Every structure is written in structure tokens, then in C-alpha cells.
PDB file of C-alpha atoms in Angstrom:
ATOM      1  CA  UNK L 142     -11.481  20.734   1.709  1.00 39.00           C
ATOM      2  CA  UNK L 143      -8.637  22.746   0.672  1.00 41.00           C
ATOM      3  CA  UNK L 144      -7.795  23.310  -2.978  1.00 43.00           C
ATOM      4  CA  UNK L 145      -4.743  21.030  -2.642  1.00 47.00           C
ATOM      5  CA  UNK L 146      -6.861  17.910  -1.195  1.00 49.00           C
ATOM      6  CA  UNK L 147      -9.390  18.863  -4.002  1.00 49.00           C
ATOM      7  CA  UNK L 148      -6.697  17.987  -6.589  1.00 52.00           C
ATOM      8  CA  UNK L 149      -5.670  14.738  -4.605  1.00 54.00           C
ATOM      9  CA  UNK L 150      -9.276  13.587  -4.953  1.00 59.00           C
ATOM     10  CA  UNK L 151      -9.094  14.050  -8.584  1.00 56.00           C
ATOM     11  CA  UNK L 152      -9.431  17.613  -9.665  1.00 56.00           C
ATOM     12  CA  UNK L 153      -5.953  17.741 -11.035  1.00 62.00           C
ATOM     13  CA  UNK L 154      -5.978  17.380 -15.083  1.00 69.00           C
ATOM     14  CA  UNK L 155      -2.755  15.031 -14.835  1.00 83.00           C
ATOM     15  CA  UNK L 156      -3.288  11.476 -15.194  1.00 88.00           C
ATOM     16  CA  UNK L 157      -1.299   8.082 -14.949  1.00 89.00           C
ATOM     17  CA  UNK L 158      -2.303   5.682 -17.147  1.00 90.00           C
ATOM     18  CA  UNK L 159      -2.831   2.051 -14.995  1.00 92.00           C
ATOM     19  CA  UNK L 160      -3.588  -1.313 -16.535  1.00 89.00           C
ATOM     20  CA  UNK L 161      -6.135  -2.079 -13.424  1.00 91.00           C
ATOM     21  CA  UNK L 162      -7.604   1.255 -12.934  1.00 93.00           C
ATOM     22  CA  UNK L 163      -7.472   3.023 -15.800  1.00 92.00           C
ATOM     23  CA  UNK L 164      -6.278   6.908 -15.661  1.00 93.00           C
ATOM     24  CA  UNK L 165      -5.322   7.668 -12.298  1.00 93.00           C
ATOM     25  CA  UNK L 166      -5.354  11.430 -11.356  1.00 91.00           C
ATOM     26  CA  UNK L 167      -2.201  12.716 -10.225  1.00 91.00           C
ATOM     27  CA  UNK L 168      -0.958  16.248  -9.275  1.00 92.00           C
ATOM     28  CA  UNK L 169       2.386  17.719  -9.292  1.00 92.00           C
ATOM     29  CA  UNK L 170       3.166  16.725  -5.432  1.00 94.00           C
ATOM     30  CA  UNK L 171       2.398  13.028  -6.565  1.00 94.00           C
ATOM     31  CA  UNK L 172       4.387  13.422  -9.715  1.00 93.00           C
ATOM     32  CA  UNK L 173       7.500  14.703  -8.097  1.00 95.00           C
ATOM     33  CA  UNK L 174       7.274  11.804  -5.404  1.00 95.00           C
ATOM     34  CA  UNK L 175       6.989   9.354  -8.321  1.00 94.00           C
ATOM     35  CA  UNK L 176      10.451  10.773  -9.852  1.00 94.00           C
ATOM     36  CA  UNK L 177      12.230  10.207  -6.491  1.00 95.00           C
ATOM     37  CA  UNK L 178      15.301   7.706  -6.280  1.00 93.00           C
ATOM     38  CA  UNK L 179      12.770   5.605  -4.013  1.00 93.00           C
ATOM     39  CA  UNK L 180      10.136   5.167  -6.502  1.00 93.00           C
ATOM     40  CA  UNK L 181      12.245   4.766  -9.378  1.00 92.00           C
ATOM     41  CA  UNK L 182      13.722   1.730  -7.610  1.00 91.00           C
ATOM     42  CA  UNK L 183      10.352   0.043  -7.676  1.00 91.00           C
ATOM     43  CA  UNK L 184      10.170   0.336 -11.225  1.00 88.00           C
ATOM     44  CA  UNK L 185      12.404  -2.545 -11.598  1.00 80.00           C
ATOM     45  CA  UNK L 186      11.066  -4.516  -8.748  1.00 84.00           C
ATOM     46  CA  UNK L 187       8.816  -7.641 -10.058  1.00 77.00           C
ATOM     47  CA  UNK L 188       5.631  -8.544  -7.667  1.00 68.00           C
ATOM     48  CA  UNK L 189       4.528 -11.954  -7.583  1.00 62.00           C
ATOM     49  CA  UNK L 190       2.357 -11.941 -10.892  1.00 60.00           C
ATOM     50  CA  UNK L 191       3.407  -9.626 -14.022  1.00 68.00           C
ATOM     51  CA  UNK L 192       3.359  -6.392 -12.550  1.00 80.00           C
ATOM     52  CA  UNK L 193       6.083  -4.084 -10.779  1.00 88.00           C
ATOM     53  CA  UNK L 194       6.412  -2.690  -7.376  1.00 90.00           C
ATOM     54  CA  UNK L 195       5.599   0.936  -8.818  1.00 92.00           C
ATOM     55  CA  UNK L 196       2.647  -0.151 -10.547  1.00 93.00           C
ATOM     56  CA  UNK L 197       1.412  -1.583  -7.135  1.00 93.00           C
ATOM     57  CA  UNK L 198       2.160   1.791  -5.368  1.00 94.00           C
ATOM     58  CA  UNK L 199       0.029   3.628  -8.158  1.00 95.00           C
ATOM     59  CA  UNK L 200      -3.080   1.253  -7.564  1.00 95.00           C
ATOM     60  CA  UNK L 201      -2.626   1.447  -3.510  1.00 96.00           C
ATOM     61  CA  UNK L 202      -2.349   5.392  -3.856  1.00 97.00           C
ATOM     62  CA  UNK L 203      -5.425   5.301  -6.108  1.00 96.00           C
ATOM     63  CA  UNK L 204      -7.729   3.168  -3.866  1.00 96.00           C
ATOM     64  CA  UNK L 205      -6.268   5.050  -0.598  1.00 96.00           C
ATOM     65  CA  UNK L 206      -7.523   8.277  -2.670  1.00 95.00           C
ATOM     66  CA  UNK L 207     -11.018   6.441  -3.146  1.00 95.00           C
ATOM     67  CA  UNK L 208     -11.223   5.144   0.575  1.00 95.00           C
ATOM     68  CA  UNK L 209     -10.439   8.949   1.931  1.00 95.00           C
ATOM     69  CA  UNK L 210     -12.703  10.358  -0.048  1.00 94.00           C
ATOM     70  CA  UNK L 211     -15.515   8.053   0.806  1.00 92.00           C
ATOM     71  CA  UNK L 212     -14.889   8.560   4.505  1.00 90.00           C
ATOM     72  CA  UNK L 213     -14.737  12.321   4.236  1.00 88.00           C
ATOM     73  CA  UNK L 214     -17.859  12.199   2.460  1.00 88.00           C
ATOM     74  CA  UNK L 215     -19.400  10.016   4.789  1.00 83.00           C
ATOM     75  CA  UNK L 216     -18.902  12.875   7.450  1.00 80.00           C
ATOM     76  CA  UNK L 217     -15.757  11.939   8.970  1.00 80.00           C
ATOM     77  CA  UNK L 218     -13.862  14.840   9.405  1.00 83.00           C
ATOM     78  CA  UNK L 219     -10.112  14.751   8.420  1.00 89.00           C
ATOM     79  CA  UNK L 220      -7.529  17.547   8.364  1.00 91.00           C
ATOM     80  CA  UNK L 221      -5.975  18.255   4.891  1.00 93.00           C
ATOM     81  CA  UNK L 222      -2.578  17.315   6.332  1.00 94.00           C
ATOM     82  CA  UNK L 223      -3.872  14.047   7.232  1.00 94.00           C
ATOM     83  CA  UNK L 224      -5.151  13.568   3.754  1.00 95.00           C
ATOM     84  CA  UNK L 225      -1.743  14.512   2.131  1.00 96.00           C
ATOM     85  CA  UNK L 226       0.174  12.321   4.842  1.00 96.00           C
ATOM     86  CA  UNK L 227      -2.058   9.172   4.164  1.00 96.00           C
ATOM     87  CA  UNK L 228      -1.712   9.507   0.202  1.00 97.00           C
ATOM     88  CA  UNK L 229       2.155   9.989   0.282  1.00 97.00           C
ATOM     89  CA  UNK L 230       2.164   6.975   2.797  1.00 97.00           C
ATOM     90  CA  UNK L 231       0.387   4.838   0.087  1.00 97.00           C
ATOM     91  CA  UNK L 232       2.702   5.811  -2.449  1.00 96.00           C
ATOM     92  CA  UNK L 233       5.488   4.935  -0.266  1.00 96.00           C
ATOM     93  CA  UNK L 234       4.387   1.874   1.421  1.00 94.00           C
ATOM     94  CA  UNK L 235       6.791  -0.449  -0.414  1.00 92.00           C
ATOM     95  CA  UNK L 236       9.782   1.983  -0.554  1.00 91.00           C
ATOM     96  CA  UNK L 237      11.877   0.057   1.800  1.00 89.00           C
ATOM     97  CA  UNK L 238      11.102  -3.315   0.343  1.00 89.00           C
ATOM     98  CA  UNK L 239      13.946  -6.033  -0.836  1.00 85.00           C
ATOM     99  CA  UNK L 240      13.727  -7.381  -4.296  1.00 84.00           C
ATOM    100  CA  UNK L 241      12.066 -11.098  -4.009  1.00 82.00           C
ATOM    101  CA  UNK L 242      10.622  -9.498  -0.568  1.00 80.00           C
ATOM    102  CA  UNK L 243       8.017 -12.336  -0.276  1.00 75.00           C
ATOM    103  CA  UNK L 244      10.889 -14.800   0.628  1.00 78.00           C
ATOM    104  CA  UNK L 245      13.853 -12.608   1.640  1.00 80.00           C
ATOM    105  CA  UNK L 246      11.946 -10.953   4.501  1.00 77.00           C
ATOM    106  CA  UNK L 247      11.133 -13.930   5.933  1.00 73.00           C
ATOM    107  CA  UNK L 248      14.386 -15.236   6.960  1.00 77.00           C
ATOM    108  CA  UNK L 249      17.137 -13.562   9.114  1.00 76.00           C
ATOM    109  CA  UNK L 250      19.663 -11.967   6.947  1.00 76.00           C
ATOM    110  CA  UNK L 251      23.100 -11.552   9.430  1.00 77.00           C
ATOM    111  CA  UNK L 252      23.809  -7.618   9.262  1.00 78.00           C
ATOM    112  CA  UNK L 253      21.066  -6.893   6.772  1.00 80.00           C
ATOM    113  CA  UNK L 254      18.858  -3.795   7.751  1.00 85.00           C
ATOM    114  CA  UNK L 255      14.969  -4.508   8.554  1.00 85.00           C
ATOM    115  CA  UNK L 256      12.132  -3.436   6.531  1.00 86.00           C
ATOM    116  CA  UNK L 257      11.385  -0.849   9.048  1.00 89.00           C
ATOM    117  CA  UNK L 258      15.099   0.296   8.887  1.00 91.00           C
ATOM    118  CA  UNK L 259      15.063   0.431   5.163  1.00 91.00           C
ATOM    119  CA  UNK L 260      11.798   2.446   5.259  1.00 93.00           C
ATOM    120  CA  UNK L 261      13.144   5.193   7.516  1.00 94.00           C
ATOM    121  CA  UNK L 262      16.381   5.625   5.231  1.00 94.00           C
ATOM    122  CA  UNK L 263      14.122   5.913   2.064  1.00 94.00           C
ATOM    123  CA  UNK L 264      11.642   8.282   3.462  1.00 96.00           C
ATOM    124  CA  UNK L 265      13.741  10.189   5.866  1.00 95.00           C
ATOM    125  CA  UNK L 266      17.208  10.641   4.481  1.00 89.00           C
ATOM    126  CA  UNK L 267      16.943  10.724   0.875  1.00 87.00           C
ATOM    127  CA  UNK L 268      15.230  12.953  -1.885  1.00 94.00           C
ATOM    128  CA  UNK L 269      11.822  11.903  -0.684  1.00 96.00           C
ATOM    129  CA  UNK L 270      12.418  13.673   2.093  1.00 96.00           C
ATOM    130  CA  UNK L 271      12.856  16.967   0.376  1.00 96.00           C
ATOM    131  CA  UNK L 272       9.773  16.463  -1.967  1.00 97.00           C
ATOM    132  CA  UNK L 273       7.623  15.743   1.211  1.00 97.00           C
ATOM    133  CA  UNK L 274       8.612  19.206   2.779  1.00 96.00           C
ATOM    134  CA  UNK L 275       8.475  21.203  -0.515  1.00 96.00           C
ATOM    135  CA  UNK L 276       5.894  19.702  -2.610  1.00 95.00           C
ATOM    136  CA  UNK L 277       3.636  18.024   0.223  1.00 96.00           C
ATOM    137  CA  UNK L 278       4.002  20.578   3.229  1.00 96.00           C
ATOM    138  CA  UNK L 279       4.627  17.361   5.394  1.00 97.00           C
ATOM    139  CA  UNK L 280       7.304  16.043   7.733  1.00 96.00           C
ATOM    140  CA  UNK L 281       8.973  12.748   6.270  1.00 97.00           C
ATOM    141  CA  UNK L 282       8.797  11.097   9.918  1.00 95.00           C
ATOM    142  CA  UNK L 283       5.089  11.679  10.292  1.00 95.00           C
ATOM    143  CA  UNK L 284       4.751   9.850   6.897  1.00 96.00           C
ATOM    144  CA  UNK L 285       7.164   6.959   8.385  1.00 95.00           C
ATOM    145  CA  UNK L 286       5.294   6.846  11.165  1.00 93.00           C
ATOM    146  CA  UNK L 287       2.227   5.461   9.050  1.00 94.00           C
ATOM    147  CA  UNK L 288       4.511   3.343   6.752  1.00 94.00           C
ATOM    148  CA  UNK L 289       6.167   1.764   9.457  1.00 90.00           C
ATOM    149  CA  UNK L 290       5.965  -2.005   9.923  1.00 80.00           C
ATOM    150  CA  UNK L 291       6.206  -4.061  12.922  1.00 66.00           C
ATOM    151  CA  UNK L 292       4.633  -6.243  15.525  1.00 55.00           C
ATOM    152  CA  UNK L 293       3.469  -3.204  17.434  1.00 60.00           C
ATOM    153  CA  UNK L 294       2.467   0.204  15.753  1.00 65.00           C
ATOM    154  CA  UNK L 295       4.527   3.288  16.467  1.00 68.00           C
ATOM    155  CA  UNK L 296       3.837   4.527  19.965  1.00 68.00           C
ATOM    156  CA  UNK L 297       1.830   7.643  20.559  1.00 79.00           C
ATOM    157  CA  UNK L 298      -0.083   7.710  17.468  1.00 83.00           C
ATOM    158  CA  UNK L 299      -3.274   9.817  17.340  1.00 85.00           C
ATOM    159  CA  UNK L 300      -6.314   8.708  16.858  1.00 85.00           C
ATOM    160  CA  UNK L 301      -6.600  10.088  13.199  1.00 89.00           C
ATOM    161  CA  UNK L 302      -3.127   7.980  12.624  1.00 90.00           C
ATOM    162  CA  UNK L 303      -4.703   4.856  13.918  1.00 88.00           C
ATOM    163  CA  UNK L 304      -7.255   5.440  11.545  1.00 90.00           C
ATOM    164  CA  UNK L 305      -4.945   6.124   8.374  1.00 93.00           C
ATOM    165  CA  UNK L 306      -3.149   2.879   9.309  1.00 92.00           C
ATOM    166  CA  UNK L 307      -6.019   1.253   9.268  1.00 90.00           C
ATOM    167  CA  UNK L 308      -6.629   1.904   5.713  1.00 93.00           C
ATOM    168  CA  UNK L 309      -2.944   0.982   4.919  1.00 93.00           C
ATOM    169  CA  UNK L 310      -2.754  -2.470   7.121  1.00 91.00           C
ATOM    170  CA  UNK L 311      -6.050  -3.269   8.433  1.00 89.00           C
ATOM    171  CA  UNK L 312      -8.320  -5.997   7.175  1.00 87.00           C
ATOM    172  CA  UNK L 313      -9.882  -4.043   4.500  1.00 88.00           C
ATOM    173  CA  UNK L 314      -6.562  -2.482   3.560  1.00 92.00           C
ATOM    174  CA  UNK L 315      -5.833  -0.923   0.281  1.00 95.00           C
ATOM    175  CA  UNK L 316      -2.631  -2.859  -0.730  1.00 93.00           C
ATOM    176  CA  UNK L 317      -4.336  -5.803  -0.070  1.00 92.00           C
ATOM    177  CA  UNK L 318      -7.066  -5.273  -2.391  1.00 94.00           C
ATOM    178  CA  UNK L 319      -4.869  -3.451  -4.962  1.00 94.00           C
ATOM    179  CA  UNK L 320      -2.687  -6.888  -4.877  1.00 92.00           C
ATOM    180  CA  UNK L 321      -5.699  -9.210  -5.043  1.00 92.00           C
ATOM    181  CA  UNK L 322      -6.943  -7.708  -8.219  1.00 92.00           C
ATOM    182  CA  UNK L 323      -3.433  -7.237  -9.967  1.00 91.00           C
ATOM    183  CA  UNK L 324      -2.244 -10.812  -9.299  1.00 90.00           C
ATOM    184  CA  UNK L 325      -5.856 -12.175 -10.440  1.00 89.00           C
ATOM    185  CA  UNK L 326      -5.514 -10.390 -13.539  1.00 88.00           C
ATOM    186  CA  UNK L 327      -1.804 -11.383 -13.897  1.00 85.00           C
ATOM    187  CA  UNK L 328      -2.317 -14.732 -13.136  1.00 85.00           C
ATOM    188  CA  UNK L 329      -5.470 -15.021 -15.401  1.00 87.00           C
ATOM    189  CA  UNK L 330      -7.469 -16.617 -12.759  1.00 87.00           C
ATOM    190  CA  UNK L 331     -10.880 -15.466 -12.074  1.00 84.00           C
ATOM    191  CA  UNK L 332     -10.401 -15.147  -8.269  1.00 76.00           C
ATOM    192  CA  UNK L 333      -9.572 -11.253  -8.594  1.00 72.00           C
ATOM    193  CA  UNK L 334     -12.820 -10.434 -10.198  1.00 77.00           C
ATOM    194  CA  UNK L 335     -14.017  -8.438  -7.320  1.00 83.00           C
ATOM    195  CA  UNK L 336     -15.520  -4.874  -7.433  1.00 87.00           C
ATOM    196  CA  UNK L 337     -13.520  -2.765  -5.364  1.00 90.00           C
ATOM    197  CA  UNK L 338     -15.014   0.317  -6.090  1.00 91.00           C
ATOM    198  CA  UNK L 339     -18.584  -0.698  -4.923  1.00 92.00           C
ATOM    199  CA  UNK L 340     -17.238  -2.021  -1.671  1.00 93.00           C
ATOM    200  CA  UNK L 341     -15.362   1.267  -1.056  1.00 94.00           C
ATOM    201  CA  UNK L 342     -18.565   3.053  -1.539  1.00 93.00           C
ATOM    202  CA  UNK L 343     -20.070   0.961   1.198  1.00 93.00           C
ATOM    203  CA  UNK L 344     -17.244   1.952   3.836  1.00 92.00           C
ATOM    204  CA  UNK L 345     -18.083   3.919   6.855  1.00 89.00           C
ATOM    205  CA  UNK L 346     -16.715   4.897  10.166  1.00 88.00           C
ATOM    206  CA  UNK L 347     -17.656   3.602  13.608  1.00 85.00           C
ATOM    207  CA  UNK L 348     -16.531   4.420  17.279  1.00 82.00           C
ATOM    208  CA  UNK L 349     -14.862   1.289  19.212  1.00 79.00           C
ATOM    209  CA  UNK L 350     -13.039   1.455  22.117  1.00 78.00           C
ATOM    210  CA  UNK L 351     -12.402   5.454  21.893  1.00 77.00           C
ATOM    211  CA  UNK L 352     -10.961   4.850  18.264  1.00 80.00           C
ATOM    212  CA  UNK L 353     -12.395   5.372  14.958  1.00 82.00           C
ATOM    213  CA  UNK L 354     -12.073   2.213  12.657  1.00 83.00           C
ATOM    214  CA  UNK L 355     -13.310   1.117   9.186  1.00 87.00           C
ATOM    215  CA  UNK L 356     -16.569  -0.687   8.747  1.00 88.00           C
ATOM    216  CA  UNK L 357     -18.846  -1.728   6.132  1.00 90.00           C
ATOM    217  CA  UNK L 358     -22.527  -0.987   5.715  1.00 90.00           C
ATOM    218  CA  UNK L 359     -24.726  -3.919   6.144  1.00 90.00           C
ATOM    219  CA  UNK L 360     -25.560  -4.141   2.451  1.00 90.00           C
ATOM    220  CA  UNK L 361     -21.887  -4.557   1.743  1.00 90.00           C
ATOM    221  CA  UNK L 362     -21.671  -7.776   3.839  1.00 91.00           C
ATOM    222  CA  UNK L 363     -21.847 -10.067   0.471  1.00 91.00           C
ATOM    223  CA  UNK L 364     -18.953  -8.094  -1.068  1.00 91.00           C
ATOM    224  CA  UNK L 365     -17.146  -8.722   1.988  1.00 91.00           C
ATOM    225  CA  UNK L 366     -17.803 -12.158   1.964  1.00 92.00           C
ATOM    226  CA  UNK L 367     -16.635 -12.360  -1.901  1.00 91.00           C
ATOM    227  CA  UNK L 368     -13.476 -10.633  -0.760  1.00 92.00           C
ATOM    228  CA  UNK L 369     -12.710 -12.933   1.947  1.00 92.00           C
ATOM    229  CA  UNK L 370     -13.529 -16.365  -0.274  1.00 93.00           C
ATOM    230  CA  UNK L 371     -11.269 -14.449  -3.291  1.00 92.00           C
ATOM    231  CA  UNK L 372      -8.361 -14.061  -0.923  1.00 92.00           C
ATOM    232  CA  UNK L 373      -8.729 -17.712   0.112  1.00 93.00           C
ATOM    233  CA  UNK L 374      -8.518 -18.821  -3.649  1.00 93.00           C
ATOM    234  CA  UNK L 375      -6.078 -16.900  -4.306  1.00 91.00           C
ATOM    235  CA  UNK L 376      -3.417 -18.239  -1.665  1.00 90.00           C
ATOM    236  CA  UNK L 377      -4.448 -21.705  -1.990  1.00 90.00           C
ATOM    237  CA  UNK L 378      -4.332 -21.954  -5.931  1.00 90.00           C
ATOM    238  CA  UNK L 379      -1.833 -19.038  -6.880  1.00 88.00           C
ATOM    239  CA  UNK L 380       0.238 -18.116  -3.916  1.00 87.00           C
ATOM    240  CA  UNK L 381       0.623 -21.816  -2.565  1.00 88.00           C
ATOM    241  CA  UNK L 382       1.192 -23.274  -6.126  1.00 90.00           C
ATOM    242  CA  UNK L 383       3.897 -25.695  -6.324  1.00 92.00           C
ATOM    243  CA  UNK L 384       5.104 -23.960  -9.415  1.00 89.00           C
ATOM    244  CA  UNK L 385       5.704 -20.935  -7.050  1.00 86.00           C
ATOM    245  CA  UNK L 386       6.852 -22.789  -3.896  1.00 89.00           C
ATOM    246  CA  UNK L 387       9.387 -24.917  -5.337  1.00 93.00           C
ATOM    247  CA  UNK L 388      11.746 -21.905  -6.857  1.00 89.00           C
ATOM    248  CA  UNK L 389      11.058 -20.057  -3.736  1.00 88.00           C
ATOM    249  CA  UNK L 390      12.427 -22.968  -1.826  1.00 89.00           C
ATOM    250  CA  UNK L 391      15.462 -23.135  -4.245  1.00 92.00           C
ATOM    251  CA  UNK L 392      15.989 -19.178  -3.995  1.00 89.00           C
ATOM    252  CA  UNK L 393      16.082 -19.224  -0.417  1.00 88.00           C
ATOM    253  CA  UNK L 394      18.377 -22.050  -0.063  1.00 89.00           C
ATOM    254  CA  UNK L 395      20.892 -20.100  -2.460  1.00 90.00           C
ATOM    255  CA  UNK L 396      21.010 -17.151  -0.263  1.00 86.00           C
ATOM    256  CA  UNK L 397      21.583 -19.571   2.674  1.00 84.00           C
ATOM    257  CA  UNK L 398      24.651 -21.213   0.552  1.00 89.00           C
ATOM    258  CA  UNK L 399      25.745 -17.574  -0.019  1.00 86.00           C
ATOM    259  CA  UNK L 400      25.544 -16.332   3.682  1.00 82.00           C
ATOM    260  CA  UNK L 401      27.303 -19.431   4.878  1.00 84.00           C
ATOM    261  CA  UNK L 402      30.147 -18.676   1.969  1.00 89.00           C
ATOM    262  CA  UNK L 403      30.776 -15.052   3.570  1.00 83.00           C
TER     263      UNK L 403
END
């Protein structure tokens, strides 16, 4: 690996303090991206329990870092540029989200841009694009291809891009792992006490239908069961709790009335 990727994998002396993961190593490129308008915007957006989307972005970046390091050490070949692209995408995964995204993005807002369109704007046509080119040596569109959400993945993805999107959106996606732990801690429930680092250490790459996909070693089966059960308990007892569902319904009705009123 190059010196650049070595820094991204923890060689940098700079740290960002995170309440869940402790001191997260960052280098100059990461710091520059955190200071863009797109990322500063997330600092004011609360998410579910008691954290912001910026804190979640740092957590997703950290877990993506651990995952990429693990699969690289397991023998999978990744170009330096692929690693940088995946880490930038992890930081920018929520760049296009609306405030109160869990509610707003589930309804059709007349004339409002979609999540995919907003993500493209923030990544390809803002100061993020300048930072990606100057500090990360990346084309913004390639980062957007990894971040892009939709019913179908972007066309003409390379096998490596499919793997990187699996890290971001697959069954063991790093965003879901961070959200589970962070929400469990914020809601003060025991369902998010999963040991994520040992789970990541049991990841490996296997071939399936001419593609490389994430899998777990056999001794990680118990941890996977714990993850599935923890997700079920969180959705049933926290996300589906009436104290959350009632104000969400009221909020959606307020949006509906506002649209009707022009």
C-alpha cells in the first residue's frame, strides 16, 4: 500500500474524538472533507437518538476503514484509488439526506429533488468536488457512483465497485452497524452491545457469480446471529415505539398540510 493509504489505515497522528469508537485517525484529506459545506451541514442534523449525522459519518468512515484494512490483510487486492474512493464515499454517504430523513424521504414531495439528485449536487458541484480532486486525487463522479442510492445500482460498475458498494449498502453494511451501536447507546437499551470489531475481523471475500462479495468465517456465525437479533429488537422496541411513531405521523401530516396550502 502507498503512504497515502497507510495514513488512511491509521498511520496519521491526527485524531477525531468519537463517543462510540474513541479516537478515530484522520489525515489532512479527511480533515479537509469534514470542513466542507456538505459535512458542516450534517453537524446540525439530529439522527434518531441523541447524535448528529456528522457523528454518524465519522463512525461509518471508521468502520469502513477497519473493513477495508481487514479485507486487504486477508489477501484481497485493492488499488490505492479504490480504498480512497470507498473511504470518501463512507464520509459522504449522507451528504444528500434531508433533515428528518427517515420521515421525509418516504413521501413524494412535489418538485423536491430526490436523495440521489441532492447527493450528486453536494458531491459533484460543490466545494466537496474541489477537495476530492485536490486532496484525495479522485474524480467526484466516481465517489458519487458508490454513494448513489436507488432501486438499481449505477450502470457499468466494476467488480471492485460492486464490492465497495457491498461494504456501504450490503447485509453487513458499515452504516447499519454504526447506527445500531450509536442508537442503542443513545436510547440506553442493551440491544446495541454488539462487538463490532471482532465481527469485522472475521470478514473475508468469496467469489459468487463472477463477483467478489463480503462473507464471514464460520466462527463468526454466532456474532452474525447476535447482529440479526439486535437489529430486530431495535426495530421492534425503539424505532417502532409509539413515542416515535406518533410524532412522526404528526410531522408527516404537517408536511402534507403545508404542501396543500402551497
